[in-house]
Short mmCIF file of C-alpha atoms in Angstrom, two decimals:
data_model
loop_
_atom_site.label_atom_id
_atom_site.label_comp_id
_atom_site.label_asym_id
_atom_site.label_seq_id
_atom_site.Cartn_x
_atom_site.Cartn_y
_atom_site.Cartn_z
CA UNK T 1258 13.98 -9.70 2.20
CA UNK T 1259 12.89 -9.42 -1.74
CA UNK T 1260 15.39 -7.67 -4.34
CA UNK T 1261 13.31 -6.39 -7.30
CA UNK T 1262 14.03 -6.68 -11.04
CA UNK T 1263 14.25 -2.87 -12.59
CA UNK T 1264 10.82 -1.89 -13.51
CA UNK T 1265 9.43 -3.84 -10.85
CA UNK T 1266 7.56 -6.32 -13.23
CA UNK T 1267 9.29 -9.44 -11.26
CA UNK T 1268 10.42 -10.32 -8.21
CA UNK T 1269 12.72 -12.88 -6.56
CA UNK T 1270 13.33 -13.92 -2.52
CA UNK T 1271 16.72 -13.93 -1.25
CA UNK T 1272 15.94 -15.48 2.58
CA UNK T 1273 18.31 -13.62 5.11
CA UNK T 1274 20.11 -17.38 5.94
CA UNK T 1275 20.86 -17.06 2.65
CA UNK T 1276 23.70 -14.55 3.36
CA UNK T 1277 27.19 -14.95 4.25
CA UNK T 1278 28.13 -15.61 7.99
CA UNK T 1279 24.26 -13.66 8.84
CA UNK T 1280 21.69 -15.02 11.14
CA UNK T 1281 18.03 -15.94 9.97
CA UNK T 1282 16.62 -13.88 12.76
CA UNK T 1283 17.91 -10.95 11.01
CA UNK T 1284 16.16 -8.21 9.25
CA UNK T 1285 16.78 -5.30 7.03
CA UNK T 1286 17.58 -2.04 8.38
CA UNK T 1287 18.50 -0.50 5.16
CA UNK T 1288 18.79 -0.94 1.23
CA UNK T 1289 20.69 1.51 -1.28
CA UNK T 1290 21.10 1.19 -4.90
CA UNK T 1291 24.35 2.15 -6.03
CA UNK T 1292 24.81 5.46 -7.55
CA UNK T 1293 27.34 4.04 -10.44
CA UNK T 1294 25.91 1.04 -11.06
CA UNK T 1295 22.67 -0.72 -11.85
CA UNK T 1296 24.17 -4.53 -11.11
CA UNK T 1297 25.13 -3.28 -7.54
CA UNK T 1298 23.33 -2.85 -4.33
CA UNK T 1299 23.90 -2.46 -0.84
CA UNK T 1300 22.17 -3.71 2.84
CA UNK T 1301 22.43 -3.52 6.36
CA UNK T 1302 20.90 -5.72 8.46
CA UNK T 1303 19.86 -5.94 12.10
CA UNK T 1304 20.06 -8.71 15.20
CA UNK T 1305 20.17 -6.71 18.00
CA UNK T 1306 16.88 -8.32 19.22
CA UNK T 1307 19.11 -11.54 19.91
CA UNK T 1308 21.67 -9.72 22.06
CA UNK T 1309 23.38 -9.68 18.20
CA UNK T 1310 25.21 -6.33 17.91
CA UNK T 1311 27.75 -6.83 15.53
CA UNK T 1312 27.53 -4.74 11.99
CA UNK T 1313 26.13 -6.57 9.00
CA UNK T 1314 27.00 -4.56 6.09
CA UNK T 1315 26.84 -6.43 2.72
CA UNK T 1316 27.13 -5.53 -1.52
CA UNK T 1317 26.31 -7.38 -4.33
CA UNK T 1318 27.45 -6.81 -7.76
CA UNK T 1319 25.25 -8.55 -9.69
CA UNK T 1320 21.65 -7.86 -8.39
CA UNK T 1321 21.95 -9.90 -5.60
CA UNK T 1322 22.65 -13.38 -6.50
CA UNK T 1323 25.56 -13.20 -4.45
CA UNK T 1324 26.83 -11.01 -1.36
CA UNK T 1325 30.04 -10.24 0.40
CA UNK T 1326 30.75 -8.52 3.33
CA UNK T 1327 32.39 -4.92 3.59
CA UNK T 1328 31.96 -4.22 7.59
CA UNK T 1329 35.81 -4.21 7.04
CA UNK T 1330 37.29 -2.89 10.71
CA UNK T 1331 33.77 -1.90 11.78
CA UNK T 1332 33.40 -2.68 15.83
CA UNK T 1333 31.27 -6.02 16.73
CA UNK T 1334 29.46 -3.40 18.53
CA UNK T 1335 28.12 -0.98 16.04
CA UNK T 1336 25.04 -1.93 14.59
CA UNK T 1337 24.57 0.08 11.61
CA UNK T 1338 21.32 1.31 11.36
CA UNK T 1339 22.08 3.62 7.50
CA UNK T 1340 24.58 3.52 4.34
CA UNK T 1341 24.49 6.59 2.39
CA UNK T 1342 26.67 6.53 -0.68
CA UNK T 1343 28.43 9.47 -2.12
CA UNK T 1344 27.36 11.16 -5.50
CA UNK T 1345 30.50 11.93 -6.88
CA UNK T 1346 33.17 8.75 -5.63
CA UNK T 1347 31.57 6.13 -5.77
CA UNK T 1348 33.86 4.72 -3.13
CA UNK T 1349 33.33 7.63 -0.30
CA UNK T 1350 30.36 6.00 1.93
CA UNK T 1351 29.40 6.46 5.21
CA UNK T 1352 27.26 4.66 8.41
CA UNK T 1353 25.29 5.58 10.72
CA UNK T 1354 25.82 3.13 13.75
CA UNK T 1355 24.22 2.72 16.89
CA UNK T 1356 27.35 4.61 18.63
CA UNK T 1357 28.64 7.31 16.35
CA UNK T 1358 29.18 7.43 12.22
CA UNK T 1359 32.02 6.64 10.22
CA UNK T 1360 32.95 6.68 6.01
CA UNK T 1361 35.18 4.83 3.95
CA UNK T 1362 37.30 5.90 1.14
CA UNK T 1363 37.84 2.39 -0.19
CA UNK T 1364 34.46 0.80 -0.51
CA UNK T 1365 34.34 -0.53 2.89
CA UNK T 1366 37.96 -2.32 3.04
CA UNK T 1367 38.91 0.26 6.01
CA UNK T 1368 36.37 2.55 7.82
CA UNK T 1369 37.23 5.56 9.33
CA UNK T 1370 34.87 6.94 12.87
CA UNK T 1371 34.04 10.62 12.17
CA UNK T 1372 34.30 12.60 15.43
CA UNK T 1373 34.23 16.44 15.72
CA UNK T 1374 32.02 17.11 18.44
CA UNK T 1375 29.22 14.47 18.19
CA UNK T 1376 28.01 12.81 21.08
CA UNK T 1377 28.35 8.95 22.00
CA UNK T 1378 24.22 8.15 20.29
CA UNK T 1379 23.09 6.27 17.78
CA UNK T 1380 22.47 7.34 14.24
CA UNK T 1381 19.49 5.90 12.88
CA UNK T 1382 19.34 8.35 9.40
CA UNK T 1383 21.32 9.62 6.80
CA UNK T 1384 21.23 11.93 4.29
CA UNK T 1385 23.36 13.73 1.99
CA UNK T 1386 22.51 17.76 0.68
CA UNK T 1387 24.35 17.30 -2.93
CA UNK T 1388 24.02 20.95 -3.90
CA UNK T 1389 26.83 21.86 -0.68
CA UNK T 1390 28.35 18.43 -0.76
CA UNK T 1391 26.63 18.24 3.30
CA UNK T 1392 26.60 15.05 5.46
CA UNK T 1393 23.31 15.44 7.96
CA UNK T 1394 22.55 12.60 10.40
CA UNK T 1395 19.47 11.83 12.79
CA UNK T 1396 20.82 10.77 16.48
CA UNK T 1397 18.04 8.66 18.55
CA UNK T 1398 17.43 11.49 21.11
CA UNK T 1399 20.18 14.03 20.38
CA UNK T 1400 19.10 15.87 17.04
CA UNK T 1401 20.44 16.37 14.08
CA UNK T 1402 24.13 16.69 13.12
CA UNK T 1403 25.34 18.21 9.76
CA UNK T 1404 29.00 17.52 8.35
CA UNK T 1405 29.02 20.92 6.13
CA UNK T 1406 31.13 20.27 3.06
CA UNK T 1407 32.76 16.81 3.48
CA UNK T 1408 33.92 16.90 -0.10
CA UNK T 1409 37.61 16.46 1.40
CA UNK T 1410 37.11 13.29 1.64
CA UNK T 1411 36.84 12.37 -2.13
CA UNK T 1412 39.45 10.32 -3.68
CA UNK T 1413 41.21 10.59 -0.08
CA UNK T 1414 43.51 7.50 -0.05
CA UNK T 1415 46.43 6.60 2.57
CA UNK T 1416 48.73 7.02 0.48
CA UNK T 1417 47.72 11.10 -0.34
CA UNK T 1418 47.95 11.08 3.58
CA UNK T 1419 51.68 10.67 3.50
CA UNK T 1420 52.12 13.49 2.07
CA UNK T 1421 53.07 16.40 4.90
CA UNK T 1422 50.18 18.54 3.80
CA UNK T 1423 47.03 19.06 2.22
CA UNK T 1424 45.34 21.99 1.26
CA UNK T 1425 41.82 20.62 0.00
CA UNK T 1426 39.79 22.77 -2.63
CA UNK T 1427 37.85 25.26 -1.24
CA UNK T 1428 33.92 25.54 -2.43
CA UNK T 1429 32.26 28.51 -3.21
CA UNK T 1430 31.92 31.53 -0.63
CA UNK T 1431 28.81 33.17 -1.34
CA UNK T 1432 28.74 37.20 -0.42
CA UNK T 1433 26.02 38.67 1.45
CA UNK T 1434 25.46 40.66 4.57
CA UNK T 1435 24.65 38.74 7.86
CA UNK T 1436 21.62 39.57 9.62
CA UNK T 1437 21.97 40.60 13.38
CA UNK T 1438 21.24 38.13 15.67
CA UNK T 1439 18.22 38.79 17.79
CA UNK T 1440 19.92 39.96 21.50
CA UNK T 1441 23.14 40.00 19.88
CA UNK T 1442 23.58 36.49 21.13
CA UNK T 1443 22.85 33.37 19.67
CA UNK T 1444 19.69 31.89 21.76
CA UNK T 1445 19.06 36.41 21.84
CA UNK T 1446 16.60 37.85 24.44
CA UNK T 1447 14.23 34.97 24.13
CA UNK T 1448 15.88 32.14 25.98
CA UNK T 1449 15.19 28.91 25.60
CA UNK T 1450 11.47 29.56 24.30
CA UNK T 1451 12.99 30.06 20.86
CA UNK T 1452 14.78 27.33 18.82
CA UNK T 1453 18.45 27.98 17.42
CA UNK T 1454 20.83 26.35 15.97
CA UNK T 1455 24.66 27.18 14.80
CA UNK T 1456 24.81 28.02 11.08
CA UNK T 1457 28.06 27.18 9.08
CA UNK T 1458 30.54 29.44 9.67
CA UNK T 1459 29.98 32.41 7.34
CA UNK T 1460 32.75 32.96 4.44
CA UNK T 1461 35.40 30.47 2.69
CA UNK T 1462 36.59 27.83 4.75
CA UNK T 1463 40.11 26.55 3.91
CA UNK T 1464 40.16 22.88 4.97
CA UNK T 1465 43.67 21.47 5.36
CA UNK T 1466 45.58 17.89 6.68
CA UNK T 1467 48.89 18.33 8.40
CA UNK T 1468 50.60 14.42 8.92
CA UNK T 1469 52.51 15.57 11.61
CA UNK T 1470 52.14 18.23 14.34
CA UNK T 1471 54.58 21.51 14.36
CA UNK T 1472 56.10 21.29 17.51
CA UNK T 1473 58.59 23.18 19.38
CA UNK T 1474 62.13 22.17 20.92
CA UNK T 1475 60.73 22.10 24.22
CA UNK T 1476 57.60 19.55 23.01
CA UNK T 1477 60.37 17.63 21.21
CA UNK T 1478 62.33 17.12 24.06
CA UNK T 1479 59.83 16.27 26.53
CA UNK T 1480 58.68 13.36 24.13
CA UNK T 1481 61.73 11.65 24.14
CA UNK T 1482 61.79 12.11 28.02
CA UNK T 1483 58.38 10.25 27.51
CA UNK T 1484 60.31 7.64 26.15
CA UNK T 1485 62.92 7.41 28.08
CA UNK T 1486 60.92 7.41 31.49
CA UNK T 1487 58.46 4.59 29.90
CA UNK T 1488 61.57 2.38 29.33
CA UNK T 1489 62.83 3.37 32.84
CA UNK T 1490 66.00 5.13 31.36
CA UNK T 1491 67.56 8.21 33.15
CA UNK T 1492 66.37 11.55 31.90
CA UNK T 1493 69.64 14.04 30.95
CA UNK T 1494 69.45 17.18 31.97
CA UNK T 1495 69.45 19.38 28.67
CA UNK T 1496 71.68 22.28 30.11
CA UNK T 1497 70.55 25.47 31.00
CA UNK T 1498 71.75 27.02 27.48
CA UNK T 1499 69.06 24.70 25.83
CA UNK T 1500 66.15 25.21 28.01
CA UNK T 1501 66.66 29.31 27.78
CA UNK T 1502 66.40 28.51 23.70
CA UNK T 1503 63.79 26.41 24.07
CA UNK T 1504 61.84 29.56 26.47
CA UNK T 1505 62.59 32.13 23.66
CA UNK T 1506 61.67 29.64 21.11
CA UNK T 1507 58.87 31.47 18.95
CA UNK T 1508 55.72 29.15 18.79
CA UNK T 1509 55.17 26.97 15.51
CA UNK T 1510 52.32 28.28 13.38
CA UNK T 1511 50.62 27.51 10.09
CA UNK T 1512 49.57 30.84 7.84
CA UNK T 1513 46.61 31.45 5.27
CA UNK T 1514 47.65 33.90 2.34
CA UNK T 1515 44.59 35.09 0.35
CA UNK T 1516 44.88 36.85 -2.86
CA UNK T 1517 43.02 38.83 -5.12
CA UNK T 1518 43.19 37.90 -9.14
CA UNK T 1519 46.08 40.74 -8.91
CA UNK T 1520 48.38 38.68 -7.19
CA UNK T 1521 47.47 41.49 -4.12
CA UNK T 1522 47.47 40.05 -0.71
CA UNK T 1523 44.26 40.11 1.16
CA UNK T 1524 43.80 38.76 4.34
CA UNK T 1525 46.30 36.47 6.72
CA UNK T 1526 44.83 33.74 8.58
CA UNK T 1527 46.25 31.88 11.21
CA UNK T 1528 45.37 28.08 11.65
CA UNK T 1529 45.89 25.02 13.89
CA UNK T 1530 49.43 23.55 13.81
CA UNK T 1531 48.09 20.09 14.85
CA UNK T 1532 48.34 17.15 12.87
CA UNK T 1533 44.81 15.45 11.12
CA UNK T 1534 42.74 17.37 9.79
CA UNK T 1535 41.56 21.45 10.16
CA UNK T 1536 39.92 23.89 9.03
CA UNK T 1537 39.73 27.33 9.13
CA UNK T 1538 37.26 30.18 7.76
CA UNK T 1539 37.97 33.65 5.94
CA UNK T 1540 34.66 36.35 6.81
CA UNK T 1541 35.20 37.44 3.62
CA UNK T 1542 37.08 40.94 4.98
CA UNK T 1543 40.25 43.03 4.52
CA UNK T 1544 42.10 42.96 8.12
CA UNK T 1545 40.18 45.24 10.78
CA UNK T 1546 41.06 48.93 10.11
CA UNK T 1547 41.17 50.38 13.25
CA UNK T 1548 44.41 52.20 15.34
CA UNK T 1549 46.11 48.50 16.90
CA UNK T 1550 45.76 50.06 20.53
CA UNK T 1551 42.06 50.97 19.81
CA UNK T 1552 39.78 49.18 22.05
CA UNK T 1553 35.89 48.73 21.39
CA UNK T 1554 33.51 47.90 23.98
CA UNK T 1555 33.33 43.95 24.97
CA UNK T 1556 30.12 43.78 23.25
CA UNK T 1557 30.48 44.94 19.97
CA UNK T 1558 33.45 42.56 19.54
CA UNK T 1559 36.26 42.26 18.05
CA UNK T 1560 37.14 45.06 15.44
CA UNK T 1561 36.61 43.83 12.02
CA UNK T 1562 37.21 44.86 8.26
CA UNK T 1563 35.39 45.70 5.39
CA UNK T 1564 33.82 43.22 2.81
CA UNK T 1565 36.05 42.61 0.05
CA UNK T 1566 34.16 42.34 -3.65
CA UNK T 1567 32.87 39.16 -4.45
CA UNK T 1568 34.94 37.51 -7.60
CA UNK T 1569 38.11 35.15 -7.49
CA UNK T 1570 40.55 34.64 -4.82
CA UNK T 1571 43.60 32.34 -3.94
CA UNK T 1572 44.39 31.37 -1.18
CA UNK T 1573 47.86 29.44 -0.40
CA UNK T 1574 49.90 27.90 2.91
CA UNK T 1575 53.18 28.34 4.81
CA UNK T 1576 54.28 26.94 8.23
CA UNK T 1577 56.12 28.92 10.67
CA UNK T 1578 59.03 27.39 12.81
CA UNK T 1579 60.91 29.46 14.66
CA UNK T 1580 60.10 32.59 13.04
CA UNK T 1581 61.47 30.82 9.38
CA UNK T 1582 58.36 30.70 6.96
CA UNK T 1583 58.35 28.06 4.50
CA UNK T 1584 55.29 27.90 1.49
CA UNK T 1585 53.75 24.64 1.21
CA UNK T 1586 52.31 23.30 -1.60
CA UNK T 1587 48.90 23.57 -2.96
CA UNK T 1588 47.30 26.86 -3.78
CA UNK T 1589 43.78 26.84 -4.30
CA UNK T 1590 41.25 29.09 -6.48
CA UNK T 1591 37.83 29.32 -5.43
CA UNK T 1592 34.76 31.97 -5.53
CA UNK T 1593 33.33 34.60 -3.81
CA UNK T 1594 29.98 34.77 -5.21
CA UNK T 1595 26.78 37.14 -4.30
CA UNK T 1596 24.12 35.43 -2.23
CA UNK T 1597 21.62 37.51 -4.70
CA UNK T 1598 21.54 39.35 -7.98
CA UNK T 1599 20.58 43.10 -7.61
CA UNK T 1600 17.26 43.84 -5.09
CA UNK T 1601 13.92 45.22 -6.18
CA UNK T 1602 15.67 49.24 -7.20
CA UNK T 1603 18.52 49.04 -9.29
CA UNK T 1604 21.71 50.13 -7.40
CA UNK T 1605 25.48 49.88 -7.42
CA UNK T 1606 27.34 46.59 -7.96
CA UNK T 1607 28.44 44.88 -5.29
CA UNK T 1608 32.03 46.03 -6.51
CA UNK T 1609 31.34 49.54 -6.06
CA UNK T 1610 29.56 48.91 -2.70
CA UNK T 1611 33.34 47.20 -1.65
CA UNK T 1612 35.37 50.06 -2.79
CA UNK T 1613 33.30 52.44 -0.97
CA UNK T 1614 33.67 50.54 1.94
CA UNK T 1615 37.68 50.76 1.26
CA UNK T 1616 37.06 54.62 1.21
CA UNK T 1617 35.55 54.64 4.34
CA UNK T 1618 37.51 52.27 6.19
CA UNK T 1619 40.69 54.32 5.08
CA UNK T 1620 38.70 57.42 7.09
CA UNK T 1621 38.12 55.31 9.69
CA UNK T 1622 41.58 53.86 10.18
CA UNK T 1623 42.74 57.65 10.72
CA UNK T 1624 40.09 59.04 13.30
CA UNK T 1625 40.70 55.84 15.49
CA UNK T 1626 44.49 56.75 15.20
CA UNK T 1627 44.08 60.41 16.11
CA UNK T 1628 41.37 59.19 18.74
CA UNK T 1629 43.77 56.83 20.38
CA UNK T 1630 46.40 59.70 20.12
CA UNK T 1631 44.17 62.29 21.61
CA UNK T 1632 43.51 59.41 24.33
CA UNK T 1633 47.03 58.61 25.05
CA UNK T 1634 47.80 62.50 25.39
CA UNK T 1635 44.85 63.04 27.76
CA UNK T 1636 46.13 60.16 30.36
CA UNK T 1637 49.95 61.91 30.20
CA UNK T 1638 48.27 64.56 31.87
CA UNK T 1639 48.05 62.61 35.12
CA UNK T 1640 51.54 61.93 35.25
CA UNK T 1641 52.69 65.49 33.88
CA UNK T 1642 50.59 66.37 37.37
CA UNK T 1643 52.29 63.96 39.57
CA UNK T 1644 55.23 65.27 37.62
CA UNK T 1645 55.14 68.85 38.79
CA UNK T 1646 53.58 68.28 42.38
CA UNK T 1647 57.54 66.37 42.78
CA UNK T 1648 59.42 69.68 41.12
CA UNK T 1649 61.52 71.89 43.46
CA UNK T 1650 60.14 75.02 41.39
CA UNK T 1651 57.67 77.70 43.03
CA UNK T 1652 54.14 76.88 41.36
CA UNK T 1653 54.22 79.77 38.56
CA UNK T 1654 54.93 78.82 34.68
CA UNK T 1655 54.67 75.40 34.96
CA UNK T 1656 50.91 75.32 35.72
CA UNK T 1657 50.25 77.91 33.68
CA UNK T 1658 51.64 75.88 30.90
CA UNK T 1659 49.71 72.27 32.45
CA UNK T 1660 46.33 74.34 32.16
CA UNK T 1661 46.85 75.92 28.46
CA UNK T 1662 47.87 72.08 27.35
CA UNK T 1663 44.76 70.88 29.23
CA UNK T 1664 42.63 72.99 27.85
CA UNK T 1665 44.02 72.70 24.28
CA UNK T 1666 43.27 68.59 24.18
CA UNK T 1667 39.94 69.41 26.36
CA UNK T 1668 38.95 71.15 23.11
CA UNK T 1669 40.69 69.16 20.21
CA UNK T 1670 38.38 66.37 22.60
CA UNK T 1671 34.96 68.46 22.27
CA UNK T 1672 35.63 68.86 18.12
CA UNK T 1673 36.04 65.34 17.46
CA UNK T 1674 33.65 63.39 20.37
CA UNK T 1675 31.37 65.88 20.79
CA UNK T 1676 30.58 67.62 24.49
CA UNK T 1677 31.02 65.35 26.84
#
């Protein structure tokens, strides 16, 4: 390979056997400046054509005179095809490999494999979208794969993993209606003949690290039976007191609080009480305003609230164990931001729009509770039936008072659905 002299007015040869503990038959598979410094520069190289699989990553500090090697814990397996190096820590840097990708926080001392959901394929690009802070990556026959917002990772050490929790700071939400999708699903009516793929999940997503999981008594228990059984130990019997506690036991939870600049509380979120790291995402709406008993038809969903104004929230975290909440530490700001400013007519602001949705979800809230009433009342009548077909009394008042109530919810029925 050939490293250049900035401004490209001389050039000097650095042969491959050159390198520390790297073949001669090997050649470059990729070559990033560093985004910090001019002196430093980093390669990957390639000897798979040799039966060679093992990861050659290398840096050089001072324009490559010399090299060292920062594959760190990398597997002799994982060729590494791309480096990509963060824009903001200059120590956050990730690989594409010919099995998976993986970052380090460190420079390369330790490297980390990135799962969530991508396959077993090898990554032979990289690139990062600065604006929203977004890892993409280019499989070899499996598309594309986008990390949306990895900015968690930033000054992420092991020893800010010790801690018990993390809540991580939360970008900017921006506010806008969703289109429909086409079909109301996500490939819609069109099948396979139309290409789709998963946006990010729309609102503010709340990414968090728990360093252990929030287990119950009866998860507890049955890990030190684990342990017991694997060192061939006999297994007590608890006692039947115990195991009834451990049935009633409510389940552990962690909460999201979010707040308006008023200190008013917004929305509650639940999220994942396992240990690593989670996330979870606010739609950006007050909770859903219907009656609780209210049911809506499969496919419209689930019921859902209005759109809050865009401006600035908080959100913060507790953990639930056995029904005892307990705040954690680490309450974050962040935005809620419109998509647009203003359309082609001038109209209300976006903070009118939101409190007339209030209005009308306050309108809506009652009719679905004198709906579900009116509902409830009409299936009594069955039983008030049954009721008087099991009385000793000679048919007289009774069903002349069953018909007059009939008829009176028939009617209350026809005002507020319209005739049937």
């Amino acid at each position: 390979r050939h490293h250049f002299i900035p401004g490209g007015k001389s050039w000097r040869k650095i042969d491959v056997d050159d390198l520390p503990k790297v073949p001669e038959t090997a050649f470059v598979n990729d070559i990033k400046a560093d985004l910090f410094d001019t002196d430093t520069v980093y390669i990957t190289l390639d000897n798979h054509k040799f039966g060679d699989f093992k990861p050659y990553v290398l840096k050089s500090t001072n324009r490559g005179k010399s090299w060292k090697s920062i594959a760190g814990n990398l597997p002799d397996t994982h060729l590494v095809w791309r480096i990509v190096q963060d824009h903001v820590d200059n120590n956050l840097m990730f690989v594409g490999t010919e099995f998976g990708l993986f970052f380090t926080t460190n420079g390369g001392k330790k490297w980390v494999e990135l799962n969530g959901g991508i396959p077993t394929i090898s990554f032979r690009d990289l690139a990062i979208q600065r604006r929203e802070n977004d890892l993409v990556g280019a499989s070899f026959g499996r598309g594309f794969y986008v990390l949306d917002d990895y900015s968690a990772l930033r000054n992420l050490s092991e020893k800010a993993l010790e801690q018990d929790t993390i809540l991580f700071p939360v970008r900017k939400a921006w506010w806008y209606i969703e289109r429909g999708k086409l079909g109301l699903r996500d490939k819609g009516s069109q099948g396979a003949s139309l290409y789709a793929a998963p946006n990010p999940e729309f609102g503010a997503t709340f990414t968090y690290y728990l360093k252990d999981e929030l287990k119950t008594q009866k998860a507890l228990r049955q890990e030190k039976e684990k342990a017991l059984k694997k060192d061939e130990k006999s297994i007590p019997f608890p006692g039947w007191t115990a195991l009834e506690a451990e049935e009633l036991e409510q389940e552990s939870a962690i909460w999201f609080t979010v707040k308006d600049t008023n200190g008013n509380v917004v929305r509650r979120l639940p999220g994942t009480a396992k240990k690593g790291v989670q996330r979870v995402t606010w739609d950006l709406r007050w909770p859903a305003h219907d009656a609780v008993n209210a049911k809506q038809s499969s496919w419209l969903g689930e019921p859902r609230g209005m759109m809050v104004a865009p401006g600035t929230y908080s959100v913060s975290m507790s953990k639930e164990v056995n029904g005892v909440i307990t705040n954690l530490p680490g309450e974050q700001t962040f935005e809620v931001a419109p998509l647009r400013q203003g359309g082609a007519l001038k109209g209300a602001t976006p903070q009118e729009v939101a409190a007339f949705w209030q209005e009308l979800g306050e309108v809506q809230r009652v009719m679905s509770a004198v709906n579900q009433a009116l509902k409830d009342a009409i299936k009594q009548l069955d039983h008030l039936e049954t009721a008087m077909d099991r009385t000793k009394q000679a048919p007289g008042s009774l069903d002349s008072d069953f018909a007059k109530l009939r008829d009176s919810l028939n009617t209350l029925d026809s005002q507020l659905n319209g005739n049937k």
